[in-house]
Amino acid sequence: MSIRNKILLPLIGLLTVLLAVFIYRIVVLNVHIGNIEKKIVTTQKINDLTNRMGLIRQDTRQSVIAYYALREDRYLMNIERNHVELLALIEDIRPLMDSERGRQLLNNFENSYIEVRAEREKVVETLRSGNTASNTKAFKSWEVKAENNYAALLDLASYNLHSLERNNLEYIDLVYSILVTWLIMLGVTLLLIVGFYFYLQRIIIDPIQELSVFALKISKGNFDTKIRLQSNDEIGTLGNNLADMSANLKKYYESLQKDVEKKDEELRINKALETQKDEFISIASHELKTPITSLKAYTQLLRSLHKRKGDESYETFLLKMEEQVNRLTDLIADLLDVTKIQSGKLMLRPENFDLCELINEVTAEIQHTTNHKIIAKLTKIKPIYADRNRIRQVIANLLTNAIKYSPETSLIVVSAKPGRHGVSISVKDEGIGIPEEKKDHVFERFYRVHEDKGNTYPGLGLGLYISKEIVTRHRGKIWVESKEHQGSTFSFILPYKEEIS
Ligand code: ADP
């Protein structure tokens, strides 16, 4: 059953029962009150009629006595009028009498009145006959019957008074009953509200609390928690769904954990391999450095010997050999720099120097080795504070790259100008350029855009990596702008000394 039905059905049921009982009770009481009110009115009427009978009886009695004394006929006429009215009153009262006792008392009164009337007629008869002795006797007999008749009237009147009293008490009782009914209904309503609150607590508040504790445990990764909601409503469904979700999350979490462990293992192996590779590069470059230095020294010695002898063909070969040895020396120097960078041992020896002078120096040196036209566009710059050799290495690397990756005789422009926060240096070529999606990777270690086909672009993919490291260590920034087949511009900024400190 849905929660709405669980709340609405008992609520409607309870309210209906409550209202029905209440209405029934009030209706019944009102009917009773109506009856009693009717009874009171009737009794009141009987009382009035009885009083009237008392007055008539009194008047008749006085008329009988007056006739007895004066023998005037008007008294007889009055007696007769009273007689007719009394009989009519008896007939008026009769239908109003609803109890057996009342009817019996009325009958008593009527019978005794008939007797009184008979005696009264005897008195009138004896008075007319003139027999004095029987007069007195008849009068006395009438008086006795009249007293009896009066007693019967008093009985009737007092019975009525009692009825009135009883009805009044009954009326007050009923008013109390209505009051008590209201109070009972109030109490029952309060009890029902309290009961309903506990019912709501059982079907809604408690399960929601259980759900929230369960959800909290899931959120803390405790997927083994169980939830037991017996209800078949929306909350029960939510509980079941949460339990399913927890079970699925558990499975998912376990598989993720396995993946993470696998990845961790892979990372550990990769790191070990990387370390081994670094160690190998470090050892190999160190070991190569000494023989290459000796090789270079011997080559130079041989070349100068052959030059002195004037042996030109040997000299040319030895010059080529020296060039290759120089290239090898540069490669080993690069590898050694990488090793230093990796182990955090790349040291800078900063000094104040004239950057334009350095650029001119490097440009002139490199211009000797190439047919490309290198132009330096330099603005006057105040001395900068940096590691002169390392900055020279960066500029040389950018220039040799510009030469390597652009067609012979094309133009290369190296420029330097002061900026707000530092000096910016750039090397522009008209070469093969770099595809957009690869631009961001050229500063990575061993990354090469143009894979070497037929040794057109020899290299290890280390020059830009080392350059970036040097510039970054100077708190500078290096970047490239390039369009494929149109050329590239590599730029870097070196901050002024005051900017660094
Ligand atoms: P490499 O020894 O291969 O030249 P670098 O680190 O100096 O190593 O350069 C990384 C890669 O960036 C190069 O292999 C090349 O593909 C690309 N690159 C560098 N300079 C230029 C340039 N001026 N024009 C086009 N591509 C370049």
Coordinates of C-alpha atoms and ligand atoms in Angstrom, one line a residue:
M1 CA 0.0 0.0 0.0
S2 CA 1.3 3.5 -0.8
I3 CA 2.2 5.9 2.0
R4 CA -0.6 8.3 0.9
N5 CA -3.1 5.5 1.4
K6 CA -1.5 4.4 4.6
I7 CA -2.1 7.9 6.0
L8 CA -5.4 8.8 4.3
L9 CA -7.4 5.6 4.8
P10 CA -7.0 5.3 8.6
L11 CA -7.4 9.1 9.0
I12 CA -10.6 9.1 7.0
G13 CA -11.8 5.9 8.8
L14 CA -11.1 7.3 12.2
L15 CA -12.7 10.7 11.4
T16 CA -15.8 9.0 10.0
V17 CA -16.3 6.8 13.0
L18 CA -15.7 9.7 15.3
L19 CA -18.1 12.0 13.5
A20 CA -20.7 9.2 13.2
V21 CA -20.6 8.5 17.0
F22 CA -20.6 12.2 17.8
I23 CA -23.5 13.0 15.5
Y24 CA -25.5 10.0 16.7
R25 CA -24.9 10.9 20.3
I26 CA -25.9 14.5 19.8
V27 CA -29.0 13.6 17.7
V28 CA -30.2 11.1 20.3
L29 CA -29.6 13.6 23.1
N30 CA -31.5 16.3 21.2
V31 CA -34.4 14.0 20.6
H32 CA -34.5 13.2 24.4
I33 CA -34.3 16.9 25.2
G34 CA -37.2 17.6 22.7
N35 CA -39.3 14.8 24.3
I36 CA -38.6 16.1 27.8
E37 CA -39.4 19.7 26.7
K38 CA -42.7 18.4 25.3
K39 CA -43.4 16.5 28.6
I40 CA -42.7 19.6 30.6
V41 CA -45.1 21.7 28.5
T42 CA -47.8 18.9 28.8
T43 CA -47.4 18.6 32.5
Q44 CA -47.5 22.4 32.8
K45 CA -50.8 22.3 30.9
I46 CA -52.2 19.6 33.1
N47 CA -51.2 21.6 36.1
D48 CA -53.1 24.7 34.8
L49 CA -56.1 22.5 34.1
T50 CA -56.0 20.9 37.5
N51 CA -55.7 24.4 39.1
R52 CA -58.7 25.4 37.2
M53 CA -60.6 22.3 38.4
G54 CA -59.6 23.3 42.0
L55 CA -61.1 26.8 41.5
I56 CA -64.3 25.3 40.0
R57 CA -64.6 22.8 42.8
Q58 CA -64.2 25.7 45.3
D59 CA -66.8 27.8 43.5
T60 CA -69.2 24.9 43.3
R61 CA -68.7 24.1 47.0
Q62 CA -69.5 27.8 47.9
S63 CA -72.6 27.8 45.6
V64 CA -73.8 24.5 47.3
I65 CA -73.4 26.1 50.7
A66 CA -75.1 29.3 49.5
Y67 CA -78.0 27.4 48.0
Y68 CA -78.3 25.4 51.2
A69 CA -78.6 28.6 53.1
L70 CA -80.6 30.9 50.7
R71 CA -82.2 28.5 48.3
E72 CA -81.8 30.8 45.4
D73 CA -81.8 29.2 41.9
R74 CA -79.0 31.2 40.5
Y75 CA -76.7 29.1 42.7
L76 CA -78.1 26.0 41.1
M77 CA -77.4 27.5 37.7
N78 CA -73.8 28.3 38.7
I79 CA -73.4 24.8 40.0
E80 CA -74.6 23.4 36.7
R81 CA -72.3 25.6 34.7
N82 CA -69.4 24.6 36.8
H83 CA -70.4 20.9 36.4
V84 CA -70.3 21.2 32.5
E85 CA -66.9 23.0 32.6
L86 CA -65.4 20.4 35.0
L87 CA -66.5 17.5 32.8
A88 CA -64.9 19.3 29.8
L89 CA -61.7 19.9 31.8
I90 CA -61.6 16.2 32.7
E91 CA -61.9 15.3 29.0
D92 CA -59.2 17.9 28.2
I93 CA -56.8 16.3 30.7
R94 CA -57.4 12.7 29.8
P95 CA -55.5 12.6 26.5
L96 CA -52.6 14.5 28.1
M97 CA -52.1 11.8 30.7
D98 CA -49.4 9.5 29.4
S99 CA -48.8 7.4 32.5
E100 CA -51.0 4.6 34.0
R101 CA -50.7 6.2 37.4
G102 CA -51.8 9.6 36.1
R103 CA -54.8 8.1 34.3
Q104 CA -55.8 6.1 37.5
L105 CA -55.6 9.3 39.6
L106 CA -57.8 11.2 37.0
N107 CA -60.3 8.3 37.0
N108 CA -60.3 8.4 40.9
F109 CA -61.1 12.1 40.7
E110 CA -63.8 11.6 38.1
N111 CA -65.4 8.8 40.1
S112 CA -65.4 10.7 43.3
Y113 CA -66.8 13.7 41.5
I114 CA -69.7 11.6 40.2
E115 CA -70.3 10.6 43.8
V116 CA -70.2 14.2 45.0
R117 CA -72.6 15.2 42.3
A118 CA -75.0 12.4 43.3
E119 CA -74.9 13.6 46.9
R120 CA -75.2 17.2 45.8
E121 CA -78.4 16.3 43.9
K122 CA -79.7 14.6 46.9
V123 CA -79.1 17.8 48.9
V124 CA -81.0 19.8 46.4
E125 CA -83.9 17.3 46.4
T126 CA -84.2 17.2 50.2
L127 CA -84.1 21.0 50.3
R128 CA -86.9 21.1 47.7
S129 CA -89.0 18.5 49.7
G130 CA -88.6 20.6 52.9
N131 CA -87.6 17.7 55.2
T132 CA -85.2 19.4 57.5
A133 CA -84.0 16.3 59.2
S134 CA -83.0 14.6 56.0
N135 CA -81.6 18.0 54.8
T136 CA -78.8 18.0 57.3
K137 CA -78.1 14.3 56.8
A138 CA -77.8 14.8 53.0
F139 CA -75.7 17.9 53.5
K140 CA -73.3 16.0 55.8
S141 CA -73.0 13.1 53.4
W142 CA -72.3 15.6 50.5
E143 CA -69.6 17.2 52.6
V144 CA -67.8 13.9 53.2
K145 CA -67.9 13.1 49.5
A146 CA -66.8 16.6 48.6
E147 CA -63.8 16.2 50.9
N148 CA -63.0 12.8 49.3
N149 CA -63.3 14.5 45.9
Y150 CA -60.9 17.3 47.0
A151 CA -58.4 14.7 48.3
A152 CA -58.5 13.0 44.9
L153 CA -57.9 16.4 43.2
L154 CA -54.9 17.0 45.5
D155 CA -53.5 13.6 44.7
L156 CA -53.8 14.4 41.0
A157 CA -52.2 17.8 41.5
S158 CA -49.3 16.5 43.6
Y159 CA -48.7 13.7 41.1
N160 CA -48.4 16.4 38.4
L161 CA -46.0 18.5 40.5
H162 CA -43.8 15.4 40.9
S163 CA -43.8 14.7 37.2
L164 CA -42.7 18.3 36.6
E165 CA -39.9 17.9 39.1
R166 CA -38.8 14.6 37.5
N167 CA -38.9 16.1 34.0
N168 CA -36.8 19.0 35.1
L169 CA -34.2 16.8 36.7
E170 CA -34.1 14.6 33.5
Y171 CA -33.6 17.8 31.5
I172 CA -30.7 18.8 33.6
D173 CA -29.2 15.3 33.3
L174 CA -29.4 15.4 29.5
V175 CA -27.7 18.8 29.4
Y176 CA -24.9 17.3 31.5
S177 CA -24.8 14.3 29.1
I178 CA -24.2 16.7 26.2
L179 CA -21.4 18.4 28.0
V180 CA -19.9 15.0 28.9
T181 CA -20.2 13.9 25.3
W182 CA -18.3 16.9 24.1
L183 CA -15.6 16.3 26.7
I184 CA -15.3 12.6 25.8
M185 CA -15.1 13.5 22.1
L186 CA -12.3 16.0 22.9
G187 CA -10.4 13.4 24.9
V188 CA -10.9 10.7 22.2
T189 CA -9.7 13.1 19.5
L190 CA -6.6 14.0 21.5
L191 CA -5.9 10.3 22.1
L192 CA -6.4 9.6 18.4
I193 CA -4.0 12.4 17.5
V194 CA -1.4 10.9 19.8
G195 CA -2.0 7.4 18.4
F196 CA -1.8 8.7 14.9
Y197 CA 1.5 10.4 15.6
F198 CA 2.9 7.1 16.8
Y199 CA 1.4 5.4 13.8
L200 CA 3.2 8.0 11.5
Q201 CA 6.4 7.5 13.4
R202 CA 6.2 3.7 12.8
I203 CA 5.4 3.9 9.1
I204 CA 7.4 7.0 8.1
I205 CA 9.8 8.6 10.6
D206 CA 11.4 5.3 11.8
P207 CA 12.0 3.9 8.3
I208 CA 13.3 7.2 7.0
Q209 CA 15.8 7.4 9.9
E210 CA 16.8 3.8 9.2
L211 CA 17.3 4.8 5.5
S212 CA 19.4 7.8 6.4
V213 CA 21.7 5.8 8.6
F214 CA 22.0 3.2 5.8
A215 CA 22.8 5.9 3.2
L216 CA 25.4 7.5 5.6
K217 CA 27.1 4.1 6.0
I218 CA 27.1 3.6 2.2
S219 CA 28.6 7.1 1.8
K220 CA 31.4 6.1 4.1
G221 CA 32.1 3.1 1.9
N222 CA 30.6 0.5 4.3
F223 CA 28.8 -1.6 1.6
D224 CA 28.3 -4.6 3.8
T225 CA 25.5 -2.9 5.8
K226 CA 22.1 -4.5 5.5
I227 CA 18.8 -2.8 5.6
R228 CA 15.6 -4.6 6.6
L229 CA 12.4 -2.6 5.9
Q230 CA 9.3 -4.7 6.1
S231 CA 6.9 -2.1 4.6
N232 CA 5.6 -2.6 1.0
D233 CA 5.2 1.2 0.4
E234 CA 7.4 3.7 -1.4
I235 CA 9.8 3.8 1.6
G236 CA 10.1 0.0 1.4
T237 CA 10.8 0.2 -2.3
L238 CA 13.4 3.0 -1.7
G239 CA 15.1 0.7 0.9
N240 CA 15.2 -2.2 -1.5
N241 CA 16.6 0.0 -4.3
L242 CA 19.2 1.4 -1.9
A243 CA 20.1 -2.2 -0.9
D244 CA 20.5 -3.1 -4.6
M245 CA 22.5 0.0 -5.2
S246 CA 24.8 -0.8 -2.3
A247 CA 25.3 -4.4 -3.6
N248 CA 26.2 -3.0 -7.1
L249 CA 28.4 -0.3 -5.6
K250 CA 30.2 -3.0 -3.7
K251 CA 30.8 -5.1 -6.8
Y252 CA 31.9 -1.9 -8.7
Y253 CA 34.1 -0.8 -5.8
E254 CA 35.8 -4.3 -5.6
S255 CA 36.5 -4.3 -9.4
L256 CA 37.8 -0.7 -9.1
Q257 CA 40.1 -1.7 -6.2
K258 CA 41.5 -4.6 -8.4
D259 CA 42.0 -2.1 -11.3
V260 CA 43.8 0.3 -9.0
E261 CA 46.0 -2.4 -7.6
K262 CA 46.8 -3.5 -11.1
K263 CA 47.6 0.1 -12.2
D264 CA 49.7 0.6 -9.0
E265 CA 51.7 -2.5 -9.9
E266 CA 52.1 -1.2 -13.5
L267 CA 53.2 2.2 -12.2
R268 CA 55.7 0.6 -9.8
I269 CA 57.2 -1.5 -12.7
N270 CA 57.2 1.5 -15.0
K271 CA 58.9 3.6 -12.3
A272 CA 61.5 0.9 -11.7
L273 CA 62.1 0.7 -15.5
E274 CA 62.4 4.5 -15.7
T275 CA 64.9 4.5 -12.9
Q276 CA 66.8 1.7 -14.5
K277 CA 66.8 3.7 -17.8
D278 CA 67.9 6.9 -16.0
E279 CA 70.6 5.0 -14.3
F280 CA 71.8 3.5 -17.6
I281 CA 71.8 6.9 -19.3
S282 CA 73.7 8.4 -16.4
I283 CA 76.3 5.6 -16.3
A284 CA 76.7 5.4 -20.1
S285 CA 77.1 9.1 -20.7
H286 CA 79.6 9.3 -17.8
E287 CA 81.6 6.4 -19.2
L288 CA 81.5 7.8 -22.8
K289 CA 82.6 11.3 -21.7
T290 CA 86.2 10.4 -21.0
P291 CA 87.0 8.3 -24.1
I292 CA 85.2 10.9 -26.3
T293 CA 87.3 13.7 -24.8
S294 CA 90.5 11.8 -25.5
L295 CA 89.2 11.0 -29.0
K296 CA 88.6 14.7 -29.6
A297 CA 92.1 15.6 -28.3
Y298 CA 93.8 12.9 -30.5
T299 CA 91.8 14.0 -33.5
Q300 CA 92.8 17.6 -33.0
L301 CA 96.4 16.6 -32.5
L302 CA 96.4 14.4 -35.6
R303 CA 94.8 17.2 -37.7
S304 CA 97.4 19.8 -36.6
L305 CA 100.2 17.3 -37.4
H306 CA 98.8 16.7 -40.9
K307 CA 98.2 20.4 -41.4
R308 CA 101.8 21.1 -40.5
K309 CA 102.9 18.4 -43.1
G310 CA 100.6 20.0 -45.7
D311 CA 98.7 16.8 -46.1
E312 CA 95.3 18.3 -47.1
S313 CA 93.3 15.1 -47.8
Y314 CA 94.0 13.7 -44.3
E315 CA 93.2 17.1 -42.8
T316 CA 89.7 17.2 -44.5
F317 CA 88.9 13.7 -43.2
L318 CA 90.1 14.6 -39.8
L319 CA 88.0 17.8 -39.8
K320 CA 84.9 15.7 -40.6
M321 CA 85.9 13.3 -37.9
E322 CA 86.3 16.1 -35.4
E323 CA 82.8 17.4 -36.4
Q324 CA 81.2 14.0 -35.7
V325 CA 83.2 13.8 -32.4
N326 CA 81.8 17.3 -31.5
R327 CA 78.2 16.1 -32.3
L328 CA 78.8 13.1 -30.1
T329 CA 80.2 15.3 -27.4
D330 CA 77.0 17.5 -27.6
L331 CA 74.8 14.4 -27.4
I332 CA 76.6 13.1 -24.3
A333 CA 76.4 16.6 -22.8
D334 CA 72.7 16.6 -23.4
L335 CA 72.3 13.1 -21.8
L336 CA 74.4 14.3 -18.8
D337 CA 72.1 17.4 -18.5
V338 CA 69.1 15.2 -18.5
T339 CA 70.6 13.0 -15.7
K340 CA 71.3 16.2 -13.7
I341 CA 67.7 17.4 -14.2
Q342 CA 66.3 14.1 -13.2
S343 CA 68.4 14.0 -10.0
G344 CA 67.8 17.7 -9.3
K345 CA 71.5 18.5 -9.7
L346 CA 71.3 21.0 -12.5
M347 CA 73.1 23.9 -11.0
L348 CA 72.9 27.5 -12.2
R349 CA 75.7 30.0 -11.8
P350 CA 74.0 33.4 -12.3
E351 CA 75.9 36.5 -13.2
N352 CA 75.2 39.9 -14.7
F353 CA 75.9 40.0 -18.4
D354 CA 74.9 41.7 -21.7
L355 CA 72.4 39.5 -23.4
C356 CA 72.7 41.2 -26.8
E357 CA 76.5 40.5 -26.8
L358 CA 75.8 36.9 -26.0
I359 CA 73.2 36.6 -28.8
N360 CA 75.6 38.2 -31.3
E361 CA 78.4 35.8 -30.2
V362 CA 76.2 32.7 -30.6
T363 CA 74.8 33.8 -33.9
A364 CA 78.2 34.5 -35.3
E365 CA 79.5 31.1 -34.2
I366 CA 76.5 29.2 -35.7
Q367 CA 76.4 31.3 -38.9
H368 CA 79.9 29.8 -39.7
T369 CA 78.3 26.3 -39.8
T370 CA 75.3 27.0 -42.1
N371 CA 74.1 28.4 -45.3
H372 CA 71.0 29.8 -43.7
K373 CA 70.9 33.5 -43.3
I374 CA 70.7 34.4 -39.6
I375 CA 69.6 37.9 -38.7
A376 CA 69.7 39.3 -35.2
K377 CA 67.2 42.1 -34.4
L378 CA 68.2 43.4 -31.0
T379 CA 66.9 46.3 -28.9
K380 CA 69.1 47.7 -26.2
I381 CA 68.7 45.7 -23.1
K382 CA 70.1 46.4 -19.6
P383 CA 72.4 43.7 -18.3
I384 CA 70.5 40.6 -17.1
Y385 CA 71.2 38.3 -14.2
A386 CA 71.3 34.7 -15.3
D387 CA 73.6 31.7 -15.9
R388 CA 75.4 32.9 -19.1
N389 CA 76.4 29.4 -20.3
R390 CA 73.0 27.9 -19.8
I391 CA 71.2 30.8 -21.6
R392 CA 73.8 30.4 -24.4
Q393 CA 72.9 26.7 -24.5
V394 CA 69.2 27.6 -24.9
I395 CA 69.7 30.1 -27.7
A396 CA 72.1 27.8 -29.5
N397 CA 69.6 24.9 -29.2
L398 CA 66.8 27.1 -30.7
L399 CA 69.1 28.3 -33.5
T400 CA 70.3 24.8 -34.4
N401 CA 66.7 23.5 -34.3
A402 CA 65.7 26.4 -36.6
I403 CA 68.5 25.4 -39.0
K404 CA 67.8 21.7 -38.7
Y405 CA 64.0 22.0 -39.4
S406 CA 64.0 24.6 -42.2
P407 CA 65.3 24.5 -45.8
E408 CA 68.8 25.5 -46.6
T409 CA 69.3 29.3 -47.4
S410 CA 66.0 30.2 -45.7
L411 CA 65.9 33.1 -43.3
I412 CA 66.2 32.8 -39.5
V413 CA 65.6 35.8 -37.3
V414 CA 66.7 36.0 -33.7
S415 CA 65.4 38.9 -31.7
A416 CA 65.5 40.2 -28.2
K417 CA 63.6 43.1 -26.6
P418 CA 62.9 44.3 -23.1
G419 CA 59.4 43.8 -21.7
R420 CA 57.6 44.9 -18.5
H421 CA 58.6 42.0 -16.4
G422 CA 61.6 40.6 -18.3
V423 CA 63.5 40.2 -21.6
S424 CA 61.8 38.3 -24.3
I425 CA 64.0 36.4 -26.8
S426 CA 62.6 34.6 -29.9
V427 CA 64.0 32.6 -32.8
K428 CA 61.9 32.6 -35.9
D429 CA 62.3 30.2 -38.9
E430 CA 60.6 29.5 -42.2
G431 CA 60.8 25.8 -41.8
I432 CA 58.5 22.7 -41.7
G433 CA 56.6 23.9 -38.6
I434 CA 54.8 21.8 -36.0
P435 CA 51.3 20.4 -36.3
E436 CA 48.9 22.1 -33.9
E437 CA 48.1 19.0 -31.8
K438 CA 51.8 18.2 -31.2
K439 CA 52.9 21.7 -30.2
D440 CA 52.3 21.1 -26.5
H441 CA 54.5 18.0 -26.4
V442 CA 57.7 19.3 -28.0
F443 CA 59.1 20.3 -24.6
E444 CA 58.7 16.7 -23.2
R445 CA 61.7 14.4 -22.7
F446 CA 62.6 12.3 -25.8
Y447 CA 59.6 13.7 -27.7
R448 CA 60.2 14.1 -31.4
V449 CA 57.6 15.4 -33.9
H450 CA 59.4 14.4 -37.0
E451 CA 60.3 10.8 -36.6
D452 CA 63.7 10.3 -38.3
K453 CA 63.4 8.9 -41.7
G454 CA 66.8 8.4 -43.4
N455 CA 68.5 10.6 -40.7
T456 CA 67.1 13.8 -42.2
Y457 CA 66.6 15.3 -38.8
P458 CA 69.0 13.6 -36.4
G459 CA 68.4 14.1 -32.7
L460 CA 67.3 12.6 -29.4
G461 CA 64.4 14.9 -28.5
L462 CA 66.2 16.4 -25.5
G463 CA 67.2 19.9 -26.6
L464 CA 63.8 21.6 -25.9
Y465 CA 63.3 19.6 -22.7
I466 CA 66.7 20.9 -21.3
S467 CA 65.9 24.4 -22.6
K468 CA 62.6 24.5 -20.9
E469 CA 64.2 23.2 -17.7
I470 CA 66.9 25.9 -17.8
V471 CA 64.3 28.7 -18.5
T472 CA 62.0 27.5 -15.8
R473 CA 64.8 27.3 -13.3
H474 CA 65.4 31.0 -14.1
R475 CA 61.7 31.5 -13.3
G476 CA 61.0 32.3 -17.0
K477 CA 58.6 30.9 -19.5
I478 CA 59.2 29.2 -22.9
W479 CA 56.6 28.5 -25.7
V480 CA 56.2 28.0 -29.4
E481 CA 54.0 29.4 -32.1
S482 CA 54.0 27.5 -35.3
K483 CA 52.1 26.7 -38.5
E484 CA 52.9 23.5 -40.4
H485 CA 54.9 24.1 -43.6
Q486 CA 55.1 27.8 -42.8
G487 CA 57.6 28.0 -39.9
S488 CA 57.9 28.3 -36.2
T489 CA 58.8 30.9 -33.6
F490 CA 60.2 29.7 -30.3
S491 CA 60.2 32.4 -27.6
F492 CA 61.2 32.6 -24.0
I493 CA 61.1 35.3 -21.3
L494 CA 63.8 35.8 -18.7
P495 CA 62.6 37.8 -15.7
Y496 CA 64.7 40.8 -14.4
K497 CA 66.6 40.2 -11.3
E498 CA 64.2 42.4 -9.2
E499 CA 61.3 40.3 -10.5
I500 CA 63.0 37.1 -9.2
S501 CA 63.8 38.3 -5.7
Ligands
ADP1 P1 65.7 17.1 -31.4 O1 67.0 16.6 -31.0 O2 64.8 16.1 -32.0 O3 65.7 18.3 -32.3 P2 64.4 18.9 -29.6 O4 64.0 18.7 -28.2 O5 65.3 20.0 -29.8 O6 65.0 17.5 -30.1 O7 63.1 19.1 -30.4 C1 62.0 18.2 -30.2 C2 61.2 18.1 -31.5 O8 60.6 19.4 -31.7 C3 62.0 17.9 -32.7 O9 62.2 16.5 -32.8 C4 61.2 18.5 -33.8 O10 60.3 17.5 -34.2 C5 60.5 19.6 -33.1 N1 61.1 20.9 -33.4 C6 62.0 21.5 -32.6 N2 62.4 22.7 -33.2 C7 61.7 22.8 -34.3 C8 61.6 23.8 -35.4 N3 62.3 24.9 -35.3 N4 60.8 23.5 -36.4 C9 60.0 22.4 -36.5 N5 60.1 21.4 -35.5 C10 60.9 21.6 -34.5

